[in-house]
Amino acid sequence: MVETTNINVTKVAKSKLKDLDFSNLPFGKHFTDHMLVATYANGGWQSVEIRPYEALSLQPSIVAIHYGQAIFEGIKAYRYENGEAQIFRPYDNYKRFNISAERMCMPTVPQEIFIEGMKQLIELDKEWIPTEADHSLYIRPFMFATDEIIGVKPSENYLFIIILSPTGPYYAAPMKILVEETYTRAAPGGVGFAKNAGNYAASLLATQLAKQKGYDQILWTDAFEHKWLQEVGTMNVFFIIGNTAVTPSLEEGTILAGVTRDTTITVLKEMGLTVEERKISIDELVDAYDAGTLKEVFGTGTAATISLIEKLKYQEKVLTFDLDKLTVAPELKNRLDDIRTGKSPDTHGWMISV
Ligand SMILES: *Cc1c(COP(=O)(O)O)cnc(C)c1O
């Protein structure tokens, strides 16, 4: 089985880097020269290699395509002025990846492959990390089932892959949000806490319908009463009520435990806010709005960091937020950016050098 040092490296004959236009890097569109590929078979991880980024050749019968045994992660790395590459909280994503793996009956991935492999891959493609403000390297680790048989059971073969995508500023326009009362993202006992591919497929229709009505995203509610708030689109959600930040708690298993969510909780406390992780209903939110105490609503996630919300619609009620009066979200975003780009000291040990 695999030892740390056993990563086989095959480099590209010719780098594609000179073709990359660093001034035009839409999210998730361009990939670096290399990828990491690990193979699971016979009850263990058999091989790990870094090789040129290229198409995979797979049988049409593989389990992931038919039954959705597939999970992923999203992480960002930055290049500092001294040329060093730094990854933001990869150990937290590593832990979550294996939680997702267990829920989907997949093997866990050892740290030597996930973390050390990631570091080695990034080191090799370091020149691809954009250094301009608000740019980063988006890291996408993923795993999927490769048994070549159309039968419903946990696969015995898997591929774990890491690909890297240089990414420009993710301009997240302030969002208009519809409170969802028909469709459900996650129910207790389900897979809402796992970062599995199917959760995204399941969310597309409701989001598309909201878009047809002029909204950008959905505020998901619970499966039974459609009144307990869960997440906004594919982001965690925060409500600023007076001097308190409220975010839905994790214990029911219907919330994806975001690394940005956890980071936000820590930084909001440092900013002097009280943070409550608990159940919060749409009724409480509307009451706080009517009382004038609901100040801000925003989403958190790796891709956009903080996404502002300017309008929220629930049945006939419309809540609007004056973006010029926001204080918490803009300061939070600045603090997060400063930590990740090395402008302010990393007092929590969140930045991991490659
Ligand atoms: C990935 C994800 C998030 C955000 O997690 P981060 O670790 O902050 O990127 C939130 N909700 C869902 C459903 C997600 O898949």
CSV table of C-alpha atoms and ligand atoms in Angstrom, one decimal:
chain,number,residue,atom,x,y,z
A,1,MET,CA,0.0,0.0,0.0
A,2,VAL,CA,0.9,3.6,-0.3
A,3,GLU,CA,3.7,5.4,1.5
A,4,THR,CA,4.1,9.2,1.3
A,5,THR,CA,7.2,9.0,-0.8
A,6,ASN,CA,5.5,6.7,-3.3
A,7,ILE,CA,3.9,9.3,-5.5
A,8,ASN,CA,5.0,8.7,-9.0
A,9,VAL,CA,5.5,11.9,-11.0
A,10,THR,CA,5.2,12.2,-14.7
A,11,LYS,CA,5.6,15.7,-15.9
A,12,VAL,CA,4.1,17.3,-19.0
A,13,ALA,CA,6.4,17.5,-22.0
A,14,LYS,CA,5.3,21.0,-22.6
A,15,SER,CA,3.6,23.4,-20.1
A,16,LYS,CA,0.3,25.1,-21.2
A,17,LEU,CA,1.0,27.9,-18.8
A,18,LYS,CA,2.0,30.4,-21.5
A,19,ASP,CA,-1.5,30.1,-23.1
A,20,LEU,CA,-3.2,31.1,-19.9
A,21,ASP,CA,-4.6,34.7,-19.8
A,22,PHE,CA,-4.3,35.7,-16.2
A,23,SER,CA,-6.6,38.7,-16.8
A,24,ASN,CA,-9.5,36.4,-17.7
A,25,LEU,CA,-10.0,33.5,-15.3
A,26,PRO,CA,-13.6,32.5,-14.9
A,27,PHE,CA,-14.4,30.2,-12.1
A,28,GLY,CA,-13.5,26.5,-12.7
A,29,LYS,CA,-12.7,26.8,-16.4
A,30,HIS,CA,-9.0,26.4,-16.7
A,31,PHE,CA,-6.9,23.7,-15.3
A,32,THR,CA,-3.1,23.4,-14.5
A,33,ASP,CA,-0.6,21.1,-16.2
A,34,HIS,CA,-0.9,18.2,-13.8
A,35,MET,CA,-3.4,16.2,-11.7
A,36,LEU,CA,-3.1,13.7,-8.9
A,37,VAL,CA,-4.7,10.3,-9.4
A,38,ALA,CA,-5.0,7.6,-6.7
A,39,THR,CA,-6.5,4.2,-7.3
A,40,TYR,CA,-8.4,2.1,-4.7
A,41,ALA,CA,-8.8,-1.6,-5.3
A,42,ASN,CA,-8.6,-4.9,-3.3
A,43,GLY,CA,-9.4,-3.1,-0.1
A,44,GLY,CA,-6.6,-0.5,-0.2
A,45,TRP,CA,-5.0,2.4,-2.0
A,46,GLN,CA,-2.8,0.9,-4.6
A,47,SER,CA,-1.1,3.7,-6.4
A,48,VAL,CA,-0.8,7.4,-6.4
A,49,GLU,CA,0.6,9.4,-9.3
A,50,ILE,CA,0.9,12.9,-10.4
A,51,ARG,CA,0.6,13.0,-14.2
A,52,PRO,CA,-0.4,15.4,-17.0
A,53,TYR,CA,-4.0,16.7,-16.8
A,54,GLU,CA,-5.9,14.8,-19.5
A,55,ALA,CA,-9.1,13.0,-20.3
A,56,LEU,CA,-9.9,9.8,-18.4
A,57,SER,CA,-10.8,6.6,-20.1
A,58,LEU,CA,-13.7,4.8,-18.3
A,59,GLN,CA,-16.2,2.1,-19.0
A,60,PRO,CA,-19.9,3.2,-19.5
A,61,SER,CA,-20.9,0.8,-16.8
A,62,ILE,CA,-19.1,2.5,-13.8
A,63,VAL,CA,-21.1,2.8,-10.7
A,64,ALA,CA,-20.6,6.5,-10.1
A,65,ILE,CA,-22.4,7.4,-13.3
A,66,HIS,CA,-25.4,5.2,-12.6
A,67,TYR,CA,-25.9,5.5,-8.8
A,68,GLY,CA,-24.1,8.6,-7.8
A,69,GLN,CA,-21.4,7.3,-5.5
A,70,ALA,CA,-19.3,10.5,-5.9
A,71,ILE,CA,-18.1,13.2,-3.5
A,72,PHE,CA,-15.9,16.3,-3.7
A,73,GLU,CA,-14.3,19.2,-1.9
A,74,GLY,CA,-13.4,22.8,-2.7
A,75,ILE,CA,-10.4,24.5,-1.2
A,76,LYS,CA,-8.4,27.6,-2.1
A,77,ALA,CA,-4.6,28.3,-2.2
A,78,TYR,CA,-2.8,31.7,-2.6
A,79,ARG,CA,0.7,32.8,-3.6
A,80,TYR,CA,2.3,35.3,-1.3
A,81,GLU,CA,4.7,38.1,-2.3
A,82,ASN,CA,7.7,35.9,-1.3
A,83,GLY,CA,6.5,33.3,-3.8
A,84,GLU,CA,5.3,30.9,-1.2
A,85,ALA,CA,2.0,29.0,-1.8
A,86,GLN,CA,-0.4,28.8,1.1
A,87,ILE,CA,-3.5,26.6,1.4
A,88,PHE,CA,-6.5,27.8,3.5
A,89,ARG,CA,-7.6,25.2,6.1
A,90,PRO,CA,-7.1,22.0,4.0
A,91,TYR,CA,-7.1,19.7,7.1
A,92,ASP,CA,-10.7,20.8,7.7
A,93,ASN,CA,-11.7,19.9,4.2
A,94,TYR,CA,-9.8,16.6,4.6
A,95,LYS,CA,-11.8,15.7,7.6
A,96,ARG,CA,-15.1,16.6,5.9
A,97,PHE,CA,-14.1,14.6,2.8
A,98,ASN,CA,-13.8,11.5,4.9
A,99,ILE,CA,-17.1,12.2,6.7
A,100,SER,CA,-18.7,12.4,3.2
A,101,ALA,CA,-16.9,9.2,2.2
A,102,GLU,CA,-18.3,7.3,5.1
A,103,ARG,CA,-21.9,8.4,4.5
A,104,MET,CA,-21.7,7.3,0.9
A,105,CYS,CA,-20.1,3.9,1.8
A,106,MET,CA,-16.8,4.9,0.2
A,107,PRO,CA,-13.3,4.3,1.5
A,108,THR,CA,-11.6,7.1,3.5
A,109,VAL,CA,-8.5,8.7,1.9
A,110,PRO,CA,-5.3,8.8,4.0
A,111,GLN,CA,-3.8,12.1,4.8
A,112,GLU,CA,-0.6,11.2,2.9
A,113,ILE,CA,-2.6,11.2,-0.3
A,114,PHE,CA,-5.1,14.0,0.4
A,115,ILE,CA,-2.8,16.5,2.1
A,116,GLU,CA,0.7,15.5,1.1
A,117,GLY,CA,-0.4,14.7,-2.5
A,118,MET,CA,-2.2,18.1,-2.7
A,119,LYS,CA,0.9,19.9,-1.5
A,120,GLN,CA,3.2,18.1,-4.0
A,121,LEU,CA,0.8,18.8,-6.8
A,122,ILE,CA,0.5,22.5,-6.0
A,123,GLU,CA,4.3,22.8,-5.6
A,124,LEU,CA,4.7,21.4,-9.1
A,125,ASP,CA,2.1,23.8,-10.6
A,126,LYS,CA,2.9,26.7,-8.4
A,127,GLU,CA,3.5,29.1,-11.3
A,128,TRP,CA,-0.2,28.7,-12.1
A,129,ILE,CA,-1.3,30.4,-8.9
A,130,PRO,CA,-2.4,34.0,-9.8
A,131,THR,CA,-1.1,36.6,-7.5
A,132,GLU,CA,-3.4,39.5,-8.3
A,133,ALA,CA,-5.9,40.7,-5.7
A,134,ASP,CA,-8.9,38.5,-5.2
A,135,HIS,CA,-7.3,35.7,-7.4
A,136,SER,CA,-6.6,32.2,-6.1
A,137,LEU,CA,-6.0,28.6,-7.0
A,138,TYR,CA,-9.2,26.6,-6.6
A,139,ILE,CA,-8.4,23.0,-5.6
A,140,ARG,CA,-10.9,20.3,-6.4
A,141,PRO,CA,-10.3,16.9,-4.8
A,142,PHE,CA,-13.0,14.3,-5.7
A,143,MET,CA,-13.6,10.6,-5.5
A,144,PHE,CA,-16.0,8.3,-7.4
A,145,ALA,CA,-16.9,4.7,-7.8
A,146,THR,CA,-15.4,2.8,-10.7
A,147,ASP,CA,-16.8,-0.8,-10.4
A,148,GLU,CA,-17.8,-1.9,-13.9
A,149,ILE,CA,-21.1,-3.4,-13.1
A,150,ILE,CA,-24.7,-2.1,-13.1
A,151,GLY,CA,-25.7,-3.5,-9.7
A,152,VAL,CA,-26.7,-1.5,-6.7
A,153,LYS,CA,-24.1,-2.0,-4.0
A,154,PRO,CA,-21.1,-0.1,-2.7
A,155,SER,CA,-18.3,-0.2,-5.3
A,156,GLU,CA,-15.1,-2.0,-4.6
A,157,ASN,CA,-13.0,0.3,-6.9
A,158,TYR,CA,-12.5,4.0,-6.7
A,159,LEU,CA,-10.5,6.9,-8.2
A,160,PHE,CA,-9.4,9.8,-6.0
A,161,ILE,CA,-8.3,12.8,-8.1
A,162,ILE,CA,-7.2,16.3,-7.4
A,163,ILE,CA,-7.4,19.0,-10.1
A,164,LEU,CA,-6.3,22.6,-9.8
A,165,SER,CA,-8.0,25.6,-11.4
A,166,PRO,CA,-6.5,29.2,-11.4
A,167,THR,CA,-9.4,31.5,-10.6
A,168,GLY,CA,-10.0,35.2,-11.0
A,169,PRO,CA,-12.2,37.4,-8.7
A,170,TYR,CA,-15.5,35.7,-8.1
A,171,TYR,CA,-17.8,38.7,-8.5
A,172,ALA,CA,-20.8,37.7,-6.4
A,173,ALA,CA,-23.5,40.3,-7.2
A,174,PRO,CA,-25.8,40.9,-4.2
A,175,MET,CA,-28.5,38.2,-4.4
A,176,LYS,CA,-32.3,38.2,-4.6
A,177,ILE,CA,-33.5,35.2,-2.7
A,178,LEU,CA,-36.7,33.2,-2.7
A,179,VAL,CA,-37.7,31.2,0.4
A,180,GLU,CA,-38.4,27.7,-0.8
A,181,GLU,CA,-41.6,26.0,0.3
A,182,THR,CA,-42.0,23.1,-2.1
A,183,TYR,CA,-38.6,21.4,-2.7
A,184,THR,CA,-36.2,20.2,0.0
A,185,ARG,CA,-32.4,20.1,0.0
A,186,ALA,CA,-31.9,18.0,3.1
A,187,ALA,CA,-33.9,16.0,5.6
A,188,PRO,CA,-32.7,14.4,8.9
A,189,GLY,CA,-31.2,11.0,8.2
A,190,GLY,CA,-30.4,12.1,4.6
A,191,VAL,CA,-27.2,13.3,3.0
A,192,GLY,CA,-27.4,17.0,3.5
A,193,PHE,CA,-24.2,17.1,5.6
A,194,ALA,CA,-22.2,15.2,3.0
A,195,LYS,CA,-20.6,16.9,0.0
A,196,ASN,CA,-21.8,14.4,-2.5
A,197,ALA,CA,-22.5,15.2,-6.2
A,198,GLY,CA,-26.2,14.3,-6.0
A,199,ASN,CA,-27.0,17.1,-3.6
A,200,TYR,CA,-26.2,19.5,-6.3
A,201,ALA,CA,-28.2,17.8,-9.0
A,202,ALA,CA,-31.2,17.7,-6.6
A,203,SER,CA,-31.0,21.4,-6.1
A,204,LEU,CA,-30.9,22.5,-9.7
A,205,LEU,CA,-34.7,22.4,-10.6
A,206,ALA,CA,-35.8,24.5,-7.6
A,207,THR,CA,-33.1,27.0,-8.3
A,208,GLN,CA,-34.0,27.2,-12.0
A,209,LEU,CA,-37.6,27.8,-11.1
A,210,ALA,CA,-36.6,30.6,-8.8
A,211,LYS,CA,-34.5,32.1,-11.5
A,212,GLN,CA,-37.5,32.2,-13.9
A,213,LYS,CA,-39.2,34.3,-11.2
A,214,GLY,CA,-36.4,36.7,-11.1
A,215,TYR,CA,-34.5,35.4,-8.1
A,216,ASP,CA,-30.9,34.2,-7.9
A,217,GLN,CA,-31.0,31.6,-5.3
A,218,ILE,CA,-33.1,29.7,-2.8
A,219,LEU,CA,-33.3,29.9,1.0
A,220,TRP,CA,-33.9,26.2,1.8
A,221,THR,CA,-36.3,25.3,4.6
A,222,ASP,CA,-36.8,22.1,6.5
A,223,ALA,CA,-38.6,19.1,4.9
A,224,PHE,CA,-41.6,18.9,7.3
A,225,GLU,CA,-42.9,22.4,7.9
A,226,HIS,CA,-40.9,24.4,5.4
A,227,LYS,CA,-40.3,27.1,8.0
A,228,TRP,CA,-36.9,26.3,9.6
A,229,LEU,CA,-34.1,27.9,7.7
A,230,GLN,CA,-31.2,25.8,6.4
A,231,GLU,CA,-28.9,27.2,3.7
A,232,VAL,CA,-28.9,29.7,0.9
A,233,GLY,CA,-28.2,28.1,-2.5
A,234,THR,CA,-25.0,26.0,-1.9
A,235,MET,CA,-23.8,28.3,0.9
A,236,ASN,CA,-24.3,28.5,4.7
A,237,VAL,CA,-26.4,31.4,5.8
A,238,PHE,CA,-26.0,34.0,8.6
A,239,PHE,CA,-28.6,36.5,9.9
A,240,ILE,CA,-27.5,39.6,11.8
A,241,ILE,CA,-30.1,40.5,14.3
A,242,GLY,CA,-29.1,43.4,16.5
A,243,ASN,CA,-25.6,42.6,17.7
A,244,THR,CA,-26.1,38.8,17.4
A,245,ALA,CA,-25.3,36.6,14.4
A,246,VAL,CA,-27.5,33.6,14.1
A,247,THR,CA,-26.7,30.6,11.9
A,248,PRO,CA,-28.6,27.2,11.7
A,249,SER,CA,-27.0,24.6,13.9
A,250,LEU,CA,-25.5,21.4,12.6
A,251,GLU,CA,-26.9,18.6,14.8
A,252,GLU,CA,-29.8,17.5,12.6
A,253,GLY,CA,-27.4,16.7,9.8
A,254,THR,CA,-29.3,18.9,7.3
A,255,ILE,CA,-26.5,21.5,7.1
A,256,LEU,CA,-23.2,21.2,5.3
A,257,ALA,CA,-20.6,22.2,7.8
A,258,GLY,CA,-18.8,24.9,5.8
A,259,VAL,CA,-15.2,25.7,6.5
A,260,THR,CA,-16.1,29.3,5.7
A,261,ARG,CA,-19.0,29.0,8.1
A,262,ASP,CA,-16.7,27.9,10.9
A,263,THR,CA,-14.2,30.7,10.0
A,264,THR,CA,-17.0,33.2,10.0
A,265,ILE,CA,-18.2,32.2,13.4
A,266,THR,CA,-14.7,32.7,14.8
A,267,VAL,CA,-14.1,36.1,13.1
A,268,LEU,CA,-17.6,37.5,14.0
A,269,LYS,CA,-16.8,36.7,17.7
A,270,GLU,CA,-13.5,38.6,17.3
A,271,MET,CA,-15.5,41.5,15.9
A,272,GLY,CA,-17.5,41.6,19.1
A,273,LEU,CA,-20.7,40.0,18.0
A,274,THR,CA,-22.5,37.2,19.8
A,275,VAL,CA,-22.9,34.1,17.7
A,276,GLU,CA,-25.7,31.7,18.1
A,277,GLU,CA,-25.9,28.3,16.3
A,278,ARG,CA,-29.5,27.3,16.7
A,279,LYS,CA,-32.8,26.7,14.9
A,280,ILE,CA,-34.2,29.8,13.3
A,281,SER,CA,-37.6,30.0,11.6
A,282,ILE,CA,-38.8,32.2,8.8
A,283,ASP,CA,-41.4,33.7,11.2
A,284,GLU,CA,-38.7,34.8,13.6
A,285,LEU,CA,-36.8,36.4,10.7
A,286,VAL,CA,-39.9,38.3,9.4
A,287,ASP,CA,-40.7,39.5,13.0
A,288,ALA,CA,-37.1,40.7,13.5
A,289,TYR,CA,-37.4,42.5,10.1
A,290,ASP,CA,-40.6,44.2,11.1
A,291,ALA,CA,-39.2,45.2,14.4
A,292,GLY,CA,-36.2,46.7,12.6
A,293,THR,CA,-33.6,44.5,14.3
A,294,LEU,CA,-32.8,42.2,11.3
A,295,LYS,CA,-29.8,44.1,9.8
A,296,GLU,CA,-28.1,41.7,7.3
A,297,VAL,CA,-28.4,38.3,5.7
A,298,PHE,CA,-25.5,36.8,3.9
A,299,GLY,CA,-24.2,33.5,2.6
A,300,THR,CA,-20.7,32.0,3.2
A,301,GLY,CA,-18.7,29.5,1.0
A,302,THR,CA,-15.3,28.9,-0.4
A,303,ALA,CA,-16.0,30.0,-4.0
A,304,ALA,CA,-17.5,33.5,-3.2
A,305,THR,CA,-16.5,33.8,0.5
A,306,ILE,CA,-19.3,36.2,1.5
A,307,SER,CA,-22.4,36.8,-0.7
A,308,LEU,CA,-24.6,39.7,0.2
A,309,ILE,CA,-28.4,39.4,0.1
A,310,GLU,CA,-30.4,42.5,-1.0
A,311,LYS,CA,-33.9,41.0,-1.2
A,312,LEU,CA,-35.6,38.1,0.4
A,313,LYS,CA,-39.1,37.0,-0.5
A,314,TYR,CA,-41.4,34.7,1.6
A,315,GLN,CA,-44.9,34.2,0.4
A,316,GLU,CA,-46.3,37.8,-0.1
A,317,LYS,CA,-43.7,39.3,2.2
A,318,VAL,CA,-40.6,41.1,0.7
A,319,LEU,CA,-37.6,41.9,2.9
A,320,THR,CA,-35.1,44.4,1.4
A,321,PHE,CA,-31.7,45.4,2.7
A,322,ASP,CA,-29.9,48.6,2.0
A,323,LEU,CA,-26.5,47.6,0.8
A,324,ASP,CA,-25.0,50.9,1.7
A,325,LYS,CA,-25.9,50.4,5.3
A,326,LEU,CA,-24.3,47.0,5.7
A,327,THR,CA,-21.5,47.0,8.3
A,328,VAL,CA,-20.9,43.4,9.4
A,329,ALA,CA,-20.6,41.6,6.1
A,330,PRO,CA,-18.1,44.0,4.4
A,331,GLU,CA,-15.8,44.1,7.5
A,332,LEU,CA,-16.0,40.3,7.8
A,333,LYS,CA,-15.0,39.9,4.1
A,334,ASN,CA,-12.1,42.3,4.5
A,335,ARG,CA,-10.8,40.4,7.6
A,336,LEU,CA,-11.1,37.0,5.8
A,337,ASP,CA,-9.3,38.4,2.7
A,338,ASP,CA,-6.6,39.9,4.8
A,339,ILE,CA,-5.9,36.6,6.7
A,340,ARG,CA,-5.9,34.5,3.5
A,341,THR,CA,-3.6,36.9,1.5
A,342,GLY,CA,-1.2,37.2,4.4
A,343,LYS,CA,-2.0,41.0,5.0
A,344,SER,CA,-3.0,40.3,8.6
A,345,PRO,CA,-1.4,37.7,10.9
A,346,ASP,CA,-2.8,34.2,10.9
A,347,THR,CA,-3.4,33.7,14.6
A,348,HIS,CA,-5.5,30.5,14.2
A,349,GLY,CA,-3.0,28.5,12.1
A,350,TRP,CA,-5.4,28.4,9.1
A,351,MET,CA,-2.8,28.9,6.4
A,352,ILE,CA,-0.8,25.8,5.6
A,353,SER,CA,2.3,26.3,3.5
A,354,VAL,CA,3.0,23.9,0.6
B,1,LIG,C1,-19.5,23.4,0.0
B,1,LIG,C2,-20.8,23.8,0.6
B,1,LIG,C3,-20.9,24.9,1.5
B,1,LIG,C4,-19.8,25.7,1.9
B,1,LIG,O1,-18.7,25.1,2.5
B,1,LIG,P1,-17.3,25.8,2.5
B,1,LIG,O2,-16.4,24.8,3.2
B,1,LIG,O3,-17.4,27.0,3.3
B,1,LIG,O4,-16.9,26.0,1.1
B,1,LIG,C5,-22.2,25.1,2.0
B,1,LIG,N1,-23.3,24.4,1.7
B,1,LIG,C6,-23.2,23.4,0.8
B,1,LIG,C7,-24.4,22.7,0.5
B,1,LIG,C8,-22.0,23.1,0.2
B,1,LIG,O5,-21.9,22.0,-0.6
